[in-house]
CSV table of C-alpha atoms in Angstrom, one decimal:
chain,number,residue,atom,x,y,z
A,1,MET,CA,19.2,-10.1,38.6
A,2,LYS,CA,17.1,-7.1,37.7
A,3,CYS,CA,13.6,-6.1,38.9
A,4,MET,CA,10.9,-7.0,36.5
A,5,ASN,CA,9.1,-3.8,37.4
A,6,CYS,CA,11.7,-1.0,37.1
A,7,GLY,CA,14.9,-2.9,35.9
A,8,ALA,CA,17.0,-2.0,38.9
A,9,GLU,CA,19.6,-4.4,40.2
A,10,LEU,CA,18.2,-6.6,43.0
A,11,THR,CA,19.8,-7.4,46.4
A,12,GLU,CA,19.3,-10.3,48.7
A,13,ALA,CA,16.2,-8.6,50.1
A,14,ALA,CA,12.7,-9.7,49.1
A,15,TYR,CA,11.8,-6.2,47.9
A,16,CYS,CA,13.3,-4.0,45.1
A,17,PRO,CA,15.6,-1.3,46.5
A,18,LYS,CA,14.3,1.2,44.0
A,19,CYS,CA,10.6,0.8,43.5
A,20,GLY,CA,9.8,-1.4,46.6
A,21,CYS,CA,8.1,-4.1,44.5
A,22,ASP,CA,7.9,-7.6,46.1
A,23,VAL,CA,10.3,-9.7,44.0
A,24,SER,CA,10.3,-12.9,46.1
A,25,VAL,CA,8.1,-14.7,43.6
A,26,GLN,CA,10.3,-13.5,40.7
A,27,LYS,CA,13.4,-14.9,42.5
A,28,GLN,CA,11.7,-18.3,43.1
A,29,ALA,CA,10.6,-18.5,39.4
A,30,ILE,CA,14.2,-17.9,38.3
A,31,VAL,CA,15.5,-20.5,40.7
A,32,LEU,CA,13.0,-23.0,39.4
A,33,SER,CA,13.9,-22.1,35.8
A,34,GLY,CA,17.6,-22.9,36.6
A,35,LEU,CA,16.6,-26.2,38.3
A,36,TYR,CA,14.6,-27.3,35.2
A,37,TYR,CA,17.4,-26.2,33.0
A,38,ASN,CA,19.9,-28.4,34.9
A,39,GLN,CA,17.5,-31.4,34.6
A,40,GLY,CA,17.1,-30.8,30.9
A,41,LEU,CA,20.9,-30.6,30.5
A,42,GLU,CA,21.2,-34.0,32.3
A,43,LYS,CA,18.6,-35.6,30.0
A,44,ALA,CA,20.2,-34.2,26.9
A,45,GLN,CA,23.6,-35.6,27.9
A,46,VAL,CA,22.1,-39.1,27.9
A,47,ARG,CA,20.2,-38.5,24.7
A,48,ASP,CA,16.8,-38.4,26.5
A,49,LEU,CA,15.8,-35.6,24.0
A,50,SER,CA,12.1,-35.8,24.6
A,51,GLY,CA,12.6,-35.4,28.3
A,52,ALA,CA,15.1,-32.6,27.7
A,53,ILE,CA,12.6,-30.7,25.6
A,54,ASP,CA,9.9,-31.0,28.3
A,55,GLN,CA,12.2,-29.8,31.1
A,56,LEU,CA,13.6,-26.9,29.0
A,57,LYS,CA,10.1,-25.7,28.0
A,58,ARG,CA,9.2,-25.7,31.7
A,59,SER,CA,12.4,-23.7,32.5
A,60,LEU,CA,11.5,-21.1,29.9
A,61,LYS,CA,7.9,-21.0,31.2
A,62,PHE,CA,9.2,-19.8,34.5
A,63,TYR,CA,11.8,-17.4,33.1
A,64,LYS,CA,11.6,-16.7,29.4
A,65,LEU,CA,14.9,-14.7,29.5
A,66,ASN,CA,16.9,-17.8,30.4
A,67,VAL,CA,19.4,-17.7,27.5
A,68,PRO,CA,21.3,-20.9,28.2
A,69,ALA,CA,18.0,-22.9,28.4
A,70,ARG,CA,16.8,-21.4,25.1
A,71,ASN,CA,20.1,-22.1,23.4
A,72,LEU,CA,20.1,-25.7,24.7
A,73,LEU,CA,16.4,-26.2,23.6
A,74,GLY,CA,17.5,-25.0,20.1
A,75,LEU,CA,20.3,-27.6,20.0
A,76,VAL,CA,17.9,-30.4,21.1
A,77,TYR,CA,15.4,-29.4,18.4
A,78,PHE,CA,18.2,-29.4,15.8
A,79,GLU,CA,19.3,-32.9,16.9
A,80,THR,CA,15.8,-34.2,16.3
A,81,GLY,CA,15.7,-32.6,12.8
A,82,GLU,CA,13.4,-29.7,13.8
A,83,VAL,CA,15.7,-27.0,12.3
A,84,VAL,CA,13.0,-24.3,12.0
A,85,ALA,CA,12.2,-24.6,15.7
A,86,ALA,CA,15.9,-24.5,16.6
A,87,LEU,CA,16.5,-21.4,14.5
A,88,SER,CA,13.4,-19.7,16.2
A,89,GLU,CA,14.9,-20.4,19.6
A,90,TRP,CA,18.3,-19.1,18.7
A,91,VAL,CA,17.0,-15.9,17.1
A,92,ILE,CA,14.9,-15.2,20.2
A,93,SER,CA,18.0,-15.8,22.3
A,94,LYS,CA,20.1,-13.4,20.2
A,95,ASN,CA,17.5,-10.7,20.5
A,96,ILE,CA,17.5,-11.1,24.3
A,97,ARG,CA,21.3,-11.0,24.6
A,98,PRO,CA,22.9,-9.6,21.4
A,99,GLU,CA,26.5,-9.7,22.8
A,100,ASP,CA,28.5,-12.7,24.0
A,101,ASN,CA,25.8,-15.2,23.0
A,102,ILE,CA,26.7,-18.7,21.5
A,103,ALA,CA,23.4,-18.6,19.6
A,104,THR,CA,25.0,-16.0,17.2
A,105,GLU,CA,27.7,-18.7,16.3
A,106,TYR,CA,25.0,-21.4,15.8
A,107,ILE,CA,23.1,-19.1,13.4
A,108,ARG,CA,26.3,-18.1,11.5
A,109,ILE,CA,27.3,-21.7,11.0
A,110,LEU,CA,23.8,-22.6,9.6
A,111,GLN,CA,23.8,-19.5,7.3
A,112,GLN,CA,27.3,-20.4,6.0
A,113,ASP,CA,26.2,-23.9,5.0
A,114,ALA,CA,23.3,-22.6,2.9
A,115,ASN,CA,23.1,-25.9,0.9
A,116,ARG,CA,22.6,-27.9,4.0
A,117,LEU,CA,19.9,-25.5,5.3
A,118,ASP,CA,18.1,-25.7,2.0
A,119,ILE,CA,18.2,-29.5,2.0
A,120,ILE,CA,16.7,-29.5,5.5
A,121,ASN,CA,13.9,-27.1,4.4
A,122,GLN,CA,13.2,-29.3,1.4
A,123,THR,CA,12.9,-32.4,3.5
A,124,ILE,CA,10.4,-30.7,5.8
A,125,LYS,CA,8.3,-29.7,2.8
A,126,LYS,CA,8.5,-33.2,1.4
A,127,TYR,CA,7.5,-34.7,4.7
A,128,ASN,CA,4.3,-32.6,4.7
A,129,ILE,CA,3.7,-33.8,1.1
A,130,ALA,CA,4.2,-37.4,2.2
A,131,LEU,CA,1.9,-37.0,5.1
A,132,ALA,CA,-0.8,-35.7,2.7
A,133,ASN,CA,-0.2,-38.7,0.4
A,134,CYS,CA,-0.8,-41.0,3.4
A,135,MET,CA,-4.0,-39.3,4.3
A,136,ASP,CA,-5.1,-39.6,0.6
A,137,GLY,CA,-4.3,-43.3,0.5
A,138,ASN,CA,-1.2,-43.1,-1.7
A,139,GLU,CA,1.0,-45.1,0.7
A,140,ASP,CA,3.5,-46.4,-1.9
A,141,VAL,CA,4.3,-42.8,-3.0
A,142,ALA,CA,4.6,-41.7,0.6
A,143,MET,CA,7.0,-44.5,1.5
A,144,ILE,CA,9.2,-43.6,-1.5
A,145,GLN,CA,9.3,-40.0,-0.5
A,146,LEU,CA,10.0,-40.8,3.2
A,147,LYS,CA,12.9,-43.0,2.3
A,148,LYS,CA,14.4,-40.1,0.3
A,149,ILE,CA,13.7,-37.7,3.1
A,150,LEU,CA,15.5,-39.9,5.7
A,151,ALA,CA,18.5,-40.3,3.4
A,152,ARG,CA,18.9,-36.6,3.3
A,153,ASN,CA,17.9,-35.7,6.8
A,154,PRO,CA,18.6,-38.8,9.0
A,155,LYS,CA,17.7,-37.1,12.2
A,156,LEU,CA,14.0,-36.3,11.4
A,157,ILE,CA,12.2,-38.3,14.1
A,158,LYS,CA,8.8,-37.7,12.6
A,159,GLY,CA,9.9,-39.2,9.3
A,160,TYR,CA,11.0,-42.4,11.1
A,161,HIS,CA,7.6,-42.6,12.9
A,162,LEU,CA,5.5,-42.1,9.7
A,163,LEU,CA,7.5,-44.7,7.7
A,164,ALA,CA,7.5,-47.2,10.5
A,165,LEU,CA,3.7,-46.8,10.8
A,166,LEU,CA,3.3,-47.5,7.1
A,167,TYR,CA,5.5,-50.6,7.5
A,168,ILE,CA,3.3,-51.8,10.4
A,169,HIS,CA,0.2,-51.2,8.3
A,170,ASN,CA,1.7,-53.4,5.5
A,171,LYS,CA,2.7,-56.1,8.1
A,172,GLU,CA,6.4,-55.5,7.4
A,173,TYR,CA,7.3,-55.7,11.1
A,174,GLU,CA,11.0,-56.4,10.8
A,175,ARG,CA,11.6,-53.4,8.6
A,176,ALA,CA,9.6,-51.3,11.0
A,177,ARG,CA,11.7,-52.7,13.9
A,178,ARG,CA,15.0,-51.8,12.2
A,179,LEU,CA,13.7,-48.3,11.4
A,180,LEU,CA,12.5,-47.7,15.0
A,181,LYS,CA,15.8,-48.9,16.4
A,182,LYS,CA,17.5,-46.1,14.4
A,183,ALA,CA,15.0,-43.6,15.8
A,184,ILE,CA,15.6,-44.8,19.4
A,185,LYS,CA,19.3,-44.1,18.9
A,186,ILE,CA,18.5,-40.4,18.3
A,187,ASP,CA,16.0,-40.0,21.1
A,188,LYS,CA,16.0,-42.9,23.7
A,189,THR,CA,12.8,-42.1,25.5
A,190,ASN,CA,10.5,-40.9,22.7
A,191,THR,CA,7.1,-42.2,23.6
A,192,THR,CA,5.9,-42.6,20.0
A,193,THR,CA,8.9,-44.7,19.1
A,194,LEU,CA,8.5,-46.9,22.2
A,195,ARG,CA,4.8,-47.3,21.5
A,196,PHE,CA,5.4,-48.4,17.9
A,197,LEU,CA,8.1,-50.9,19.1
A,198,ARG,CA,5.7,-52.4,21.6
A,199,GLU,CA,3.2,-52.9,18.8
A,200,VAL,CA,5.8,-54.6,16.6
A,201,ASP,CA,6.8,-56.9,19.6
A,202,GLU,CA,3.2,-57.9,20.2
A,203,GLN,CA,2.7,-58.7,16.5
A,204,THR,CA,5.9,-60.7,16.1
A,205,GLY,CA,6.1,-62.2,19.6
A,206,THR,CA,9.8,-61.2,19.8
A,207,ALA,CA,11.2,-58.5,22.2
A,208,THR,CA,13.2,-55.9,20.5
A,209,THR,CA,16.9,-55.7,21.6
A,210,LEU,CA,18.0,-52.1,21.7
A,211,GLU,CA,21.5,-52.6,23.1
A,212,SER,CA,23.8,-55.5,23.3
A,213,HIS,CA,22.6,-58.0,26.0
A,214,PHE,CA,19.6,-55.9,26.9
A,215,SER,CA,16.0,-56.2,25.6
A,216,LEU,CA,13.5,-53.4,25.2
A,217,TRP,CA,12.0,-54.0,28.6
A,218,GLY,CA,15.3,-54.3,30.5
A,219,GLY,CA,15.6,-58.0,30.5
A,220,ARG,CA,19.2,-59.4,30.2
A,221,HIS,CA,19.9,-62.0,27.4
A,222,GLY,CA,22.9,-64.2,26.8
A,223,ALA,CA,24.1,-67.6,27.5
A,224,GLU,CA,23.6,-69.0,30.9
A,225,ALA,CA,26.6,-69.3,33.1
A,226,VAL,CA,28.3,-72.6,32.5
A,227,GLN,CA,29.6,-74.3,35.6
A,228,GLU,CA,32.6,-76.6,35.4
A,229,LYS,CA,32.1,-80.2,36.3
A,230,PRO,CA,33.6,-81.3,39.5
A,231,ALA,CA,36.6,-83.6,39.4
A,232,GLU,CA,34.8,-86.4,41.2
A,233,GLU,CA,32.4,-86.7,38.2
A,234,SER,CA,35.1,-88.2,36.0
A,235,SER,CA,35.7,-91.0,38.5
A,236,SER,CA,32.1,-92.1,38.5
A,237,ALA,CA,32.0,-93.2,34.8
A,238,ALA,CA,31.6,-96.8,35.7
A,239,TYR,CA,28.5,-96.0,37.8
A,240,HIS,CA,26.9,-94.3,34.8
A,241,ASN,CA,27.7,-97.2,32.5
A,242,GLY,CA,26.1,-99.5,34.9
A,243,ASN,CA,22.8,-97.6,34.8
A,244,ALA,CA,22.7,-97.2,31.0
A,245,GLY,CA,19.3,-98.9,30.8
A,246,ARG,CA,17.7,-96.4,33.1
A,247,GLY,CA,19.4,-93.5,31.2
A,248,LEU,CA,17.9,-94.7,27.9
A,249,SER,CA,14.4,-94.8,29.4
A,250,PHE,CA,14.8,-91.3,30.6
A,251,LEU,CA,16.0,-90.2,27.2
A,252,ASN,CA,12.9,-91.7,25.6
A,253,VAL,CA,10.6,-89.8,28.0
A,254,LEU,CA,12.4,-86.6,27.3
A,255,LEU,CA,12.2,-87.1,23.5
A,256,GLY,CA,8.4,-87.7,23.9
A,257,ALA,CA,8.0,-84.5,25.8
A,258,VAL,CA,9.9,-82.6,23.1
A,259,ILE,CA,7.8,-84.0,20.4
A,260,GLY,CA,4.6,-83.2,22.3
A,261,ALA,CA,5.8,-79.6,22.8
A,262,ALA,CA,6.6,-79.3,19.1
A,263,ALA,CA,3.1,-80.5,18.2
A,264,ILE,CA,1.5,-78.0,20.5
A,265,TRP,CA,3.8,-75.2,19.0
A,266,PHE,CA,2.8,-76.0,15.4
A,267,LEU,CA,-0.9,-76.5,16.1
A,268,PHE,CA,-1.6,-73.7,18.7
A,269,ILE,CA,0.9,-71.0,18.0
A,270,PRO,CA,-0.1,-70.2,14.4
A,271,SER,CA,-3.7,-69.7,15.4
A,272,TYR,CA,-2.6,-67.5,18.3
A,273,THR,CA,-0.3,-65.5,16.0
A,274,ARG,CA,-3.1,-64.9,13.5
A,275,THR,CA,-5.3,-63.6,16.3
A,276,ILE,CA,-2.6,-61.2,17.4
A,277,ASN,CA,-2.0,-60.0,13.9
A,278,ARG,CA,-5.7,-59.5,13.3
A,279,GLU,CA,-6.0,-57.4,16.4
A,280,ALA,CA,-2.9,-55.5,15.5
A,281,ASN,CA,-4.3,-54.7,12.0
A,282,GLU,CA,-7.6,-53.5,13.6
A,283,LYS,CA,-5.6,-51.2,15.9
A,284,VAL,CA,-3.5,-49.8,13.1
A,285,THR,CA,-6.7,-49.2,11.0
A,286,LYS,CA,-8.4,-47.5,13.9
A,287,TYR,CA,-5.3,-45.4,14.5
A,288,SER,CA,-5.2,-44.4,10.9
A,289,SER,CA,-8.9,-43.5,10.9
A,290,ASP,CA,-8.5,-41.5,14.1
A,291,MET,CA,-5.5,-39.7,12.7
A,292,ALA,CA,-7.5,-38.7,9.6
A,293,VAL,CA,-10.4,-37.5,11.8
A,294,TYR,CA,-8.0,-35.5,14.0
A,295,ALA,CA,-6.4,-34.0,10.9
A,296,SER,CA,-9.8,-32.9,9.6
A,297,GLN,CA,-10.7,-31.4,12.9
A,298,ILE,CA,-7.4,-29.5,13.1
A,299,GLU,CA,-7.9,-28.1,9.6
A,300,THR,CA,-11.4,-26.9,10.6
A,301,MET,CA,-10.1,-25.3,13.7
A,302,ASN,CA,-7.3,-23.6,11.8
A,303,GLY,CA,-9.9,-22.2,9.5
A,304,GLN,CA,-11.9,-20.9,12.4
A,305,ILE,CA,-8.8,-19.4,14.0
A,306,LYS,CA,-7.9,-17.7,10.8
A,307,ALA,CA,-11.4,-16.2,10.4
A,308,SER,CA,-11.2,-15.0,14.0
A,309,GLN,CA,-7.9,-13.4,13.5
A,310,GLU,CA,-9.2,-11.5,10.4
A,311,THR,CA,-12.2,-10.3,12.4
A,312,VAL,CA,-9.9,-9.2,15.2
A,313,GLU,CA,-7.6,-7.3,12.7
A,314,THR,CA,-10.7,-5.6,11.2
A,315,ALA,CA,-11.9,-4.5,14.6
A,316,ARG,CA,-8.4,-3.3,15.6
A,317,GLU,CA,-8.2,-1.2,12.4
A,318,GLN,CA,-11.6,0.3,13.1
A,319,ILE,CA,-10.6,1.1,16.7
A,320,GLU,CA,-7.4,2.7,15.6
A,321,ASN,CA,-9.2,4.9,13.0
A,322,ALA,CA,-11.8,5.9,15.7
A,323,ASN,CA,-9.0,6.7,18.2
A,324,ALA,CA,-7.2,8.8,15.5
A,325,LYS,CA,-10.3,10.8,14.7
A,326,SER,CA,-11.2,11.3,18.4
A,327,SER,CA,-7.6,12.5,19.1
A,328,SER,CA,-7.8,15.0,16.3
A,329,TYR,CA,-11.0,16.5,17.5
A,330,ASP,CA,-9.7,16.5,21.1
A,331,ASN,CA,-6.6,18.4,20.0
A,332,LEU,CA,-8.8,20.9,18.0
A,333,ILE,CA,-10.8,21.6,21.2
A,334,ILE,CA,-7.6,22.0,23.3
A,335,ALA,CA,-6.1,24.4,20.7
A,336,GLN,CA,-9.3,26.5,20.6
A,337,ASN,CA,-9.5,26.7,24.5
A,338,ALA,CA,-5.8,27.5,24.7
A,339,TYR,CA,-6.1,30.3,22.1
A,340,ASN,CA,-9.1,31.8,24.0
A,341,ASN,CA,-7.0,31.8,27.2
A,342,GLY,CA,-4.0,33.4,25.5
A,343,SER,CA,-1.8,30.3,25.6
A,344,TYR,CA,-0.7,30.6,22.0
A,345,GLU,CA,2.2,28.2,22.3
A,346,SER,CA,0.0,25.5,23.8
A,347,ALA,CA,-2.5,26.1,21.1
A,348,ALA,CA,0.2,25.8,18.4
A,349,THR,CA,1.4,22.5,20.0
A,350,ALA,CA,-2.2,21.1,19.9
A,351,LEU,CA,-2.7,22.1,16.3
A,352,ALA,CA,0.5,20.4,15.2
A,353,GLN,CA,-0.9,17.0,16.5
A,354,ILE,CA,-4.1,17.2,14.4
A,355,ASP,CA,-4.5,14.9,11.4
A,356,THR,CA,-6.6,17.1,9.1
A,357,ALA,CA,-7.6,14.0,7.1
A,358,GLN,CA,-9.7,12.9,10.1
A,359,LEU,CA,-11.7,16.2,10.3
A,360,SER,CA,-15.0,17.0,8.7
A,361,ASP,CA,-15.4,20.0,6.4
A,362,GLU,CA,-16.8,22.1,9.2
A,363,ALA,CA,-13.9,21.1,11.5
A,364,LYS,CA,-11.4,21.9,8.8
A,365,THR,CA,-12.9,25.4,8.5
A,366,VAL,CA,-12.4,25.9,12.2
A,367,TYR,CA,-8.9,24.5,12.0
A,368,ASN,CA,-7.9,26.8,9.1
A,369,GLY,CA,-9.4,29.9,10.8
A,370,LEU,CA,-7.7,29.1,14.1
A,371,THR,CA,-4.3,28.5,12.3
A,372,SER,CA,-4.5,31.9,10.6
A,373,GLN,CA,-5.5,33.7,13.9
A,374,LEU,CA,-2.9,31.9,15.8
A,375,GLN,CA,-0.1,32.9,13.4
A,376,THR,CA,-1.1,36.6,13.7
A,377,SER,CA,-1.3,36.4,17.5
A,378,LEU,CA,2.0,34.4,17.8
A,379,LEU,CA,3.7,36.9,15.6
A,380,ALA,CA,2.6,39.8,17.7
A,381,ALA,CA,3.5,37.9,20.9
A,382,TYR,CA,6.9,36.8,19.8
A,383,LYS,CA,7.7,40.3,18.5
A,384,LYS,CA,6.6,42.0,21.7
A,385,VAL,CA,8.6,39.7,24.0
A,386,GLY,CA,11.6,39.8,21.7
A,387,LEU,CA,11.7,43.6,21.8
A,388,GLU,CA,11.3,43.6,25.5
A,389,SER,CA,14.1,41.1,25.9
A,390,PHE,CA,16.3,43.2,23.7
A,391,ALA,CA,15.6,46.3,25.8
A,392,ALA,CA,16.5,44.3,28.9
A,393,ALA,CA,19.8,43.3,27.2
A,394,ASP,CA,18.7,39.6,27.3
A,395,TYR,CA,20.0,38.9,23.8
A,396,ASP,CA,19.7,35.1,24.0
A,397,ASP,CA,16.0,35.3,24.7
A,398,SER,CA,15.4,38.1,22.1
A,399,ILE,CA,17.1,35.9,19.4
A,400,VAL,CA,14.9,32.9,20.3
A,401,LYS,CA,11.7,35.0,20.2
A,402,LEU,CA,12.6,37.1,17.2
A,403,GLU,CA,13.6,34.0,15.2
A,404,ALA,CA,10.2,32.5,16.0
A,405,ALA,CA,8.5,35.7,14.8
A,406,ARG,CA,10.7,35.7,11.6
A,407,ALA,CA,9.7,32.1,10.9
A,408,ILE,CA,6.1,33.4,10.7
A,409,ASP,CA,6.8,36.7,8.8
A,410,ASP,CA,10.2,37.4,7.3
A,411,THR,CA,9.2,40.8,5.8
A,412,ASP,CA,8.8,42.8,9.0
A,413,TYR,CA,11.7,45.3,9.2
A,414,ASP,CA,11.6,45.8,13.0
A,415,ILE,CA,11.9,42.1,13.5
A,416,LEU,CA,14.9,41.8,11.1
A,417,ASN,CA,16.6,44.9,12.5
A,418,TYR,CA,16.4,44.0,16.2
A,419,LEU,CA,17.3,40.4,15.4
A,420,ALA,CA,20.4,41.5,13.5
A,421,HIS,CA,21.4,43.8,16.4
A,422,SER,CA,20.8,41.0,18.9
A,423,TYR,CA,23.2,38.8,17.1
A,424,ARG,CA,25.7,41.6,16.8
A,425,LEU,CA,25.6,42.4,20.5
A,426,ASN,CA,25.7,38.7,21.3
A,427,ASN,CA,29.0,38.5,19.5
A,428,ASN,CA,27.7,36.4,16.6
A,429,SER,CA,28.9,38.5,13.7
A,430,ALA,CA,28.3,35.9,11.1
A,431,LYS,CA,24.5,35.7,11.8
A,432,ALA,CA,24.4,39.5,12.2
A,433,ASP,CA,26.0,40.0,8.7
A,434,GLU,CA,23.5,37.5,7.3
A,435,ILE,CA,20.5,39.5,8.6
A,436,PHE,CA,21.9,42.9,7.8
A,437,SER,CA,22.6,41.7,4.2
A,438,LEU,CA,19.0,40.5,4.0
A,439,ILE,CA,17.8,43.9,5.0
A,440,VAL,CA,19.9,45.6,2.3
A,441,GLN,CA,18.4,43.2,-0.3
A,442,LYS,CA,14.8,43.6,0.9
A,443,TYR,CA,14.9,47.4,1.2
A,444,PRO,CA,17.3,48.7,-1.5
A,445,ASN,CA,18.0,52.4,-1.9
A,446,SER,CA,16.3,53.2,1.5
A,447,LYS,CA,17.2,54.6,4.9
A,448,GLN,CA,16.9,51.1,6.3
A,449,SER,CA,19.4,49.8,3.8
A,450,GLU,CA,21.9,52.6,4.6
A,451,ASP,CA,21.6,51.9,8.3
A,452,ALA,CA,22.2,48.2,7.8
A,453,MET,CA,25.3,48.9,5.6
A,454,LEU,CA,26.9,50.7,8.6
A,455,TYR,CA,27.0,47.6,10.7
A,456,LEU,CA,28.2,45.1,8.0
A,457,SER,CA,31.7,43.9,8.2
A,458,GLU,CA,34.1,44.6,5.4
A,459,ASP,CA,34.0,41.1,4.1
A,460,ALA,CA,30.2,41.1,4.1
A,461,LYS,CA,30.1,44.5,2.4
A,462,THR,CA,32.5,43.2,-0.4
A,463,ALA,CA,30.4,40.1,-0.9
A,464,LEU,CA,27.2,42.0,-0.9
A,465,GLN,CA,28.5,44.6,-3.4
A,466,ASN,CA,29.7,41.9,-5.7
A,467,GLN,CA,26.4,40.2,-5.6
A,468,ILE,CA,24.6,43.5,-6.3
A,469,GLY,CA,27.0,44.3,-9.0
A,470,ASP,CA,26.4,41.0,-10.8
A,471,ALA,CA,22.7,41.6,-10.6
A,472,SER,CA,23.1,45.2,-11.9
A,473,ASP,CA,25.3,44.0,-14.8
A,474,GLY,CA,22.6,41.5,-15.7
A,475,THR,CA,19.9,44.2,-15.6
A,476,ALA,CA,22.0,46.6,-17.7
A,477,ALA,CA,22.7,43.9,-20.3
A,478,SER,CA,19.0,43.1,-20.5
A,479,LYS,CA,18.2,46.8,-20.9
A,480,THR,CA,20.9,47.1,-23.7
A,481,ARG,CA,19.5,44.2,-25.5
A,482,SER,CA,16.0,45.8,-25.3
A,483,ARG,CA,17.4,49.1,-26.7
A,484,ASP,CA,19.2,47.3,-29.6
A,485,GLU,CA,16.1,45.4,-30.5
A,486,GLY,CA,14.1,48.7,-30.4
A,487,SER,CA,16.6,50.4,-32.7
A,488,GLU,CA,16.4,47.6,-35.2
A,489,ASP,CA,12.6,47.8,-35.1
A,490,GLU,CA,12.8,51.6,-35.8
A,491,ASP,CA,15.2,51.1,-38.7
A,492,GLU,CA,12.9,48.6,-40.2
A,493,GLU,CA,9.9,51.0,-39.9
A,494,GLN,CA,11.9,53.8,-41.5
A,495,ASP,CA,12.9,51.6,-44.4
A,496,GLU,CA,9.3,50.6,-44.9
A,497,ASP,CA,8.2,54.3,-44.9
A,498,GLN,CA,10.8,55.2,-47.4
A,499,ASP,CA,9.8,52.4,-49.7
A,500,ASN,CA,6.2,53.5,-49.5
A,501,SER,CA,7.1,57.1,-50.4
A,502,GLU,CA,9.1,55.9,-53.5
A,503,ASP,CA,6.1,53.9,-54.7
A,504,ASP,CA,3.9,57.0,-54.4
């Protein structure tokens, strides 16, 4: 377990050993998260998926980095047909723990079966279309679409609920019952499924049997236990035959009671059933109306949320632009103050952080002037310190300072000369040859060039002479071409003069 404040490993103590933060609440939250995870796991094992989702959400609320709880929540979502929600949980889990995470395998399996994933996505889209058709009153079209959806995605709980609701609205209670029994096999304690089944039972007067010998409300069905007749009963046949008259009278009374019960059933029960059906229809109509109102309210709220988000984004952009402009002006003031105090490096650092696009024309003028002055001051400062370091035989520091000066002005002979000797005395012959060769090229046929040639290695001299020779050959060839062209022009002029004299 790591401290949420500094990330240090925690001990059994109630305080972090590194930062001293009180981590007792953090430990309690993680313990509660594990407790809710175990409860969610138990519910998922008995297919109480709704209860499992509730417990796992509580677990993540206490400790969002609980990877096993997040992976299990994704599996439960997948089992109820909510593939998008499942993928979301697995992706978050993978980001929390990239290595040794079973969520990676879940994602890989889904991605490999691209056809199945596409089918699931299409069923979700079609479910939304079916829901819109229900709200528009196109119930027949919605029922056809929902049947196709459940054929391709038989775990989509929401699809079962919507189709069952349409069956109840159309008084097709047995079809709704069969559909809801399929849904209850996926999630045994889904409250919506149980509420719809109770509605169907009230309309039909028959309790739904979810499992063999058990009704929806836990009552046990089946034949009553049959007791064997005692042996003495067979020996009393004569006694029963003697009382046949009384038995016949009792049978007549019993038959009259049955006929009376049947008459009550056929006269009273149909009226009672119609009353129940009428009340059920009113409830379904009210439920549909309320659902339409709620959908309209949700759509309105979504529009308001979207408008609020756009306003927040606009305000955030304005704040970011204002902060960028303020930062640029602050850095310009810091650079000016640092330059006035002689802190040229601090001034250069502040100038590098300025966004010139945020400055006004007057501020840009100040920025350009300060940049020019700072380059001159930095050049002099770097050169001065570099030469002092060279005199003190601190060649590492002289190289750093003189290279910085060279980056500003690479035409200063003193900077190049001392930089080359610093490399030479620091046993970096390759860089020394590079700088000495640069001096020879920048100052040809000069005392500086002759001095630099004295310190070049033989290989560097050969390479430099070859380079200078190639350049000289090119220059000579150019001059020869120029002389040839000049001679041709003179010959042409002479021919023209001779022709003119012959004409005269």
